[in-house]
XYZ file of N, CA and C in Angstrom:
402
model
N -16.852 7.845 9.674
C -16.885 8.575 11.003
C -18.415 9.580 10.823
N -19.476 9.519 11.507
C -21.099 9.984 11.917
C -20.655 11.659 11.409
N -22.137 11.841 10.255
C -22.429 13.195 10.075
C -22.410 13.563 10.638
N -22.098 15.196 11.248
C -22.293 16.356 11.750
C -23.117 17.764 10.606
N -24.023 18.324 11.783
C -23.960 19.457 10.683
C -23.044 20.019 11.185
N -23.516 21.396 9.612
C -21.801 22.252 9.874
C -21.931 22.702 11.378
N -22.312 23.092 12.453
C -22.554 24.117 13.715
C -22.100 23.396 15.102
N -22.360 22.176 14.138
C -22.259 21.008 15.441
C -20.350 20.149 15.552
N -19.791 21.075 17.240
C -18.888 19.851 16.871
C -18.955 17.963 17.290
N -18.624 17.602 16.821
C -18.155 15.870 16.958
C -17.682 15.337 18.538
N -18.398 15.026 19.308
C -17.460 14.578 20.813
C -16.079 14.093 20.382
N -15.455 14.475 21.318
C -13.943 13.993 21.052
C -13.889 12.220 20.418
N -14.646 11.981 21.448
C -14.548 9.871 21.377
C -15.179 9.391 19.672
N -15.695 11.039 19.172
C -16.232 9.799 17.765
C -15.081 10.979 16.693
N -14.329 11.873 16.793
C -13.596 12.517 16.626
C -11.766 11.683 15.984
N -11.601 11.081 15.555
C -11.015 9.709 15.133
C -10.618 10.248 13.264
N -9.184 9.474 13.686
C -9.077 10.054 12.104
C -9.610 9.163 10.836
N -9.887 9.328 9.794
C -10.469 8.783 8.772
C -9.943 7.933 8.469
N -10.361 6.661 9.062
C -9.228 5.165 8.096
C -9.415 4.702 7.367
N -9.928 5.342 6.563
C -10.464 4.980 5.030
C -9.575 5.950 3.868
N -8.840 6.447 4.308
C -7.487 7.408 3.533
C -6.390 6.611 2.755
N -6.461 7.002 1.215
C -5.160 6.733 0.688
C -4.521 6.966 1.786
N -3.133 5.350 1.171
C -2.026 5.611 2.123
C -0.832 6.254 0.985
N -0.092 6.906 1.590
C 1.025 7.277 1.196
C 2.313 6.327 0.719
N 3.394 6.271 -0.219
C 3.733 4.706 -0.465
C 4.735 4.965 1.159
N 4.861 3.968 1.729
C 5.644 3.538 2.578
C 6.958 4.219 2.998
N 7.829 4.624 2.674
C 9.017 5.267 2.756
C 8.861 6.643 2.792
N 7.546 7.223 2.763
C 7.059 8.522 2.596
C 7.894 9.503 3.875
N 8.480 10.642 3.750
C 9.414 11.001 4.785
C 7.532 11.474 5.978
N 8.315 11.878 7.086
C 7.297 12.345 7.624
C 7.734 13.499 9.260
N 7.261 13.937 9.065
C 7.753 15.217 10.867
C 6.540 15.870 10.873
N 6.128 15.021 12.534
C 5.111 15.462 13.433
C 4.956 16.655 13.385
N 5.918 17.413 13.581
C 5.519 19.007 13.442
C 5.269 19.517 12.040
N 5.979 19.586 10.821
C 5.692 19.741 9.888
C 4.355 19.425 9.350
N 3.584 17.953 9.492
C 2.606 16.963 9.312
C 0.944 18.436 10.160
N 1.627 18.451 11.227
C 0.644 19.006 11.726
C 0.754 20.758 11.624
N 1.252 21.198 11.415
C 1.477 22.821 10.746
C 0.727 23.086 9.194
N 1.184 21.653 8.303
C 0.523 21.344 7.238
C -1.266 21.178 7.400
N -2.011 20.223 8.698
C -2.944 20.449 8.383
C -3.966 21.286 9.354
N -3.468 21.716 10.091
C -3.833 23.037 10.775
C -4.424 24.269 9.015
N -2.777 24.244 8.536
C -3.371 25.297 7.175
C -4.381 24.395 6.289
N -4.448 23.430 5.718
C -5.217 22.488 5.222
C -6.754 22.452 5.662
N -7.510 22.225 6.608
C -8.042 22.815 7.640
C -8.349 23.691 7.418
N -7.817 25.027 7.669
C -8.693 26.043 8.280
C -9.876 26.820 8.829
N -8.950 25.951 10.002
C -9.771 26.220 10.788
C -11.705 24.987 10.847
N -11.572 24.473 10.405
C -12.460 23.270 10.128
C -12.330 21.886 10.635
N -13.294 22.003 12.180
C -12.853 20.730 13.174
C -12.654 19.215 12.420
N -13.705 18.868 11.679
C -14.203 17.742 10.611
C -13.040 17.398 10.206
N -12.679 18.354 9.668
C -11.365 18.393 8.712
C -10.049 17.869 9.433
N -9.895 18.989 10.575
C -9.070 18.567 12.065
C -9.182 17.242 12.438
N -10.248 17.060 12.775
C -10.628 15.211 13.321
C -10.078 13.827 12.321
N -9.845 14.081 10.854
C -10.227 13.280 9.986
C -8.776 12.785 9.890
N -7.226 14.140 10.420
C -6.284 13.117 10.824
C -5.174 12.975 12.044
N -6.151 12.993 12.720
C -5.533 12.913 14.255
C -6.554 11.729 15.009
N -6.027 10.998 16.139
C -6.923 10.314 16.991
C -7.394 10.427 17.677
N -7.305 11.798 18.236
C -7.426 11.956 19.735
C -7.760 13.342 19.119
N -8.875 14.063 20.415
C -8.981 15.595 20.373
C -9.512 15.264 21.885
N -9.206 16.455 22.529
C -9.036 16.802 24.111
C -10.610 17.103 24.296
N -11.867 16.166 24.995
C -13.164 16.413 25.988
C -13.225 17.666 26.006
N -13.528 18.756 25.606
C -14.315 20.161 25.996
C -13.073 20.962 24.774
N -12.564 20.659 24.397
C -11.254 21.302 23.530
C -11.981 22.571 22.605
N -10.490 23.067 22.337
C -11.460 23.922 21.123
C -10.975 22.764 19.350
N -12.420 22.401 19.523
C -12.079 21.404 18.244
C -11.095 21.969 16.966
N -10.992 23.710 16.182
C -9.782 24.334 15.441
C -8.753 24.564 15.842
N -8.430 24.104 16.597
C -6.667 24.213 17.088
C -6.080 23.050 17.390
N -4.777 22.542 16.800
C -3.841 22.193 16.574
C -3.909 21.766 18.459
N -3.731 22.679 19.435
C -3.346 22.895 20.485
C -4.085 20.852 21.048
N -4.862 20.750 21.052
C -6.284 20.097 22.082
C -5.655 18.669 21.146
N -5.101 18.187 20.155
C -5.427 17.274 18.789
C -3.608 16.320 19.103
N -4.258 14.838 19.181
C -3.109 14.337 18.963
C -2.947 12.550 18.600
N -1.726 12.284 18.339
C -1.591 11.111 17.456
C -2.067 11.722 15.948
N -1.496 12.222 15.165
C -1.674 12.774 13.832
C -1.179 11.293 12.956
N -2.146 10.708 12.195
C -1.527 9.622 11.393
C -1.911 10.026 9.486
N -1.838 11.241 9.599
C -1.590 11.885 7.638
C -0.889 12.419 7.718
N -0.871 12.900 6.538
C 0.074 13.988 5.919
C -0.659 14.645 4.824
N -0.467 16.073 4.292
C -1.433 16.921 3.276
C -0.740 16.149 2.428
N -1.054 15.409 1.350
C -0.008 14.750 0.371
C -0.831 15.555 -1.166
N 0.155 16.062 -1.895
C -0.689 17.392 -3.303
C -2.344 17.533 -2.703
N -2.498 18.247 -1.549
C -3.640 19.013 -0.982
C -4.916 18.011 -0.292
N -4.274 16.430 -0.075
C -5.257 15.917 0.435
C -4.882 15.177 1.786
N -5.830 14.950 2.262
C -5.160 13.814 3.277
C -4.883 12.588 3.518
N -3.765 12.252 3.812
C -3.171 10.777 3.586
C -2.499 9.940 4.309
N -2.955 9.019 5.056
C -1.693 7.954 5.497
C -0.985 7.786 4.993
N 0.144 7.622 6.355
C 2.067 7.676 6.415
C 1.761 6.835 7.658
N 2.274 5.918 7.008
C 2.671 4.828 8.091
C 3.534 5.627 9.333
N 4.808 6.201 8.940
C 5.880 6.712 9.413
C 5.333 7.335 11.294
N 3.675 7.740 10.617
C 3.001 8.915 10.946
C 2.030 7.506 12.370
N 1.602 6.603 11.737
C 1.158 5.613 12.688
C 1.830 4.717 13.576
N 3.230 4.784 12.879
C 4.262 3.970 14.193
C 4.548 5.291 15.471
N 4.983 6.428 14.619
C 5.076 7.499 15.466
C 4.237 7.321 16.935
N 2.394 7.161 16.243
C 1.314 7.328 17.191
C 1.688 5.617 18.436
N 2.195 5.054 17.635
C 1.848 4.121 18.655
C 3.065 3.542 19.833
N 4.122 4.152 19.241
C 5.390 4.080 20.586
C 5.069 5.846 21.626
N 4.188 6.792 20.793
C 3.419 7.548 21.948
C 1.995 7.287 22.893
N 1.558 6.959 22.405
C 0.704 6.702 22.883
C 0.481 5.966 24.902
N 1.407 5.043 24.777
C 1.780 4.688 27.011
C 2.285 6.167 26.904
N 2.741 7.054 26.476
C 3.259 8.234 27.289
C 1.936 9.247 27.587
N 1.143 9.131 27.088
C 0.243 10.089 26.364
C -0.927 10.832 28.111
N -1.590 11.856 28.394
C -2.283 12.237 29.475
C -3.203 12.064 28.984
N -3.572 10.903 28.637
C -5.425 10.771 28.801
C -5.857 9.516 29.008
N -7.486 9.438 29.009
C -8.630 8.807 29.731
C -7.696 7.308 29.558
N -8.438 6.388 30.345
C -7.842 5.067 30.158
C -8.864 4.620 28.783
N -10.002 4.964 28.998
C -10.914 4.854 27.615
C -10.652 4.908 26.692
N -10.002 6.274 26.934
C -9.532 6.990 25.231
C -8.298 5.963 24.531
N -7.804 6.033 26.318
C -6.309 5.098 25.398
C -6.718 3.826 24.604
N -7.600 3.153 25.152
C -8.170 1.998 24.355
C -9.188 2.252 23.117
N -9.254 3.366 22.722
C -10.190 3.597 22.089
C -8.843 3.729 20.558
N -7.697 4.504 21.040
C -6.458 4.964 20.472
C -6.137 3.467 19.890
N -6.116 3.283 21.083
C -5.082 1.982 20.734
C -5.899 0.611 19.721
N -7.318 0.941 19.819
C -7.710 0.441 18.728
C -7.670 0.819 17.055
N -7.703 1.973 17.207
C -7.405 2.284 16.096
C -6.160 2.505 15.642
N -5.028 2.269 15.948
C -3.723 2.558 16.027
C -3.639 0.742 15.695
N -4.364 -0.292 15.551
C -4.169 -1.730 15.517
C -4.485 -1.616 14.055
N -6.206 -1.230 14.480
C -6.550 -1.177 12.738
C -5.916 -0.343 11.507
N -5.326 0.347 11.851
C -4.308 1.087 10.826
C -2.966 -0.134 10.662
N -2.325 -0.436 11.400
C -1.684 -0.972 11.296
C -1.788 -2.844 10.509
N -3.325 -2.887 10.421
C -3.819 -3.950 9.694
C -3.725 -3.686 8.297
N -4.519 -2.966 8.074
C -4.662 -1.900 7.170
C -3.431 -2.042 5.948
N -2.586 -1.337 6.991
C -1.129 -0.664 6.037
C 0.074 -2.105 6.036
N -0.275 -3.667 6.771
C -0.377 -4.497 6.617
C -0.755 -5.821 4.724
N -1.305 -4.693 4.941
C -2.507 -5.150 3.309
C -1.914 -4.798 2.114
N -1.968 -3.019 2.275
C -1.507 -1.690 1.617
C -0.086 -2.015 1.340
N 0.943 -2.682 2.029
C 2.077 -2.386 1.610
C 3.147 -4.284 1.654
N 1.540 -5.001 1.327
C 1.844 -6.393 1.171
C 2.936 -6.913 2.532
N 2.977 -5.905 3.521
C 4.335 -7.390 4.857
C 3.311 -7.611 5.827
N 2.718 -8.950 5.904
C 2.554 -9.627 7.286
C 3.402 -9.448 8.571
N 4.231 -8.644 8.524
C 4.311 -9.012 9.764
C 4.601 -6.942 10.050
N 3.808 -6.358 9.468
C 3.487 -4.850 10.194
C 2.291 -4.922 11.304
N 2.515 -5.466 12.295
C 1.657 -5.358 13.163
C 1.746 -4.037 14.426
N 0.932 -3.552 15.443
C 1.069 -2.043 16.238
C 2.161 -3.381 17.625
N 2.461 -2.667 17.994
C 3.618 -3.346 19.060
C 3.493 -4.255 20.219
N 1.624 -4.231 20.405
C 1.475 -4.789 21.178
C 0.305 -6.085 20.891
N -0.018 -6.135 19.738
C 0.038 -7.280 18.735
C 1.181 -8.593 18.598
N 2.698 -7.734 18.474
C 3.700 -9.240 18.309
C 3.300 -9.753 19.057
């Protein structure tokens, strides 16, 4: 993720989840509404923190609120953002239904593909592949 000054809001295209976060155990329970609630509380209005766990933010939206974010791929575990495989799989399954531009969809698809490849290595399971890579 690019570096931004404290008062500068990153553009939506730079608002991707931090793909270098640690992974929760593969069987980590994940609930989208709970994860989003916990993320909002953890970020405490910090746009860069919010952006670090979502794959997309609506261009021109309010970067400090969860309403303009889509595709959370992390949960707050022990006070730290942590990638969750079930969240990544959920993002992949919802991508086709999302009301986002085609260029944003391609960007999110690419990031999800990267996360699947990382999960495959992290969990030593070569069968883990994004739905469109099967």
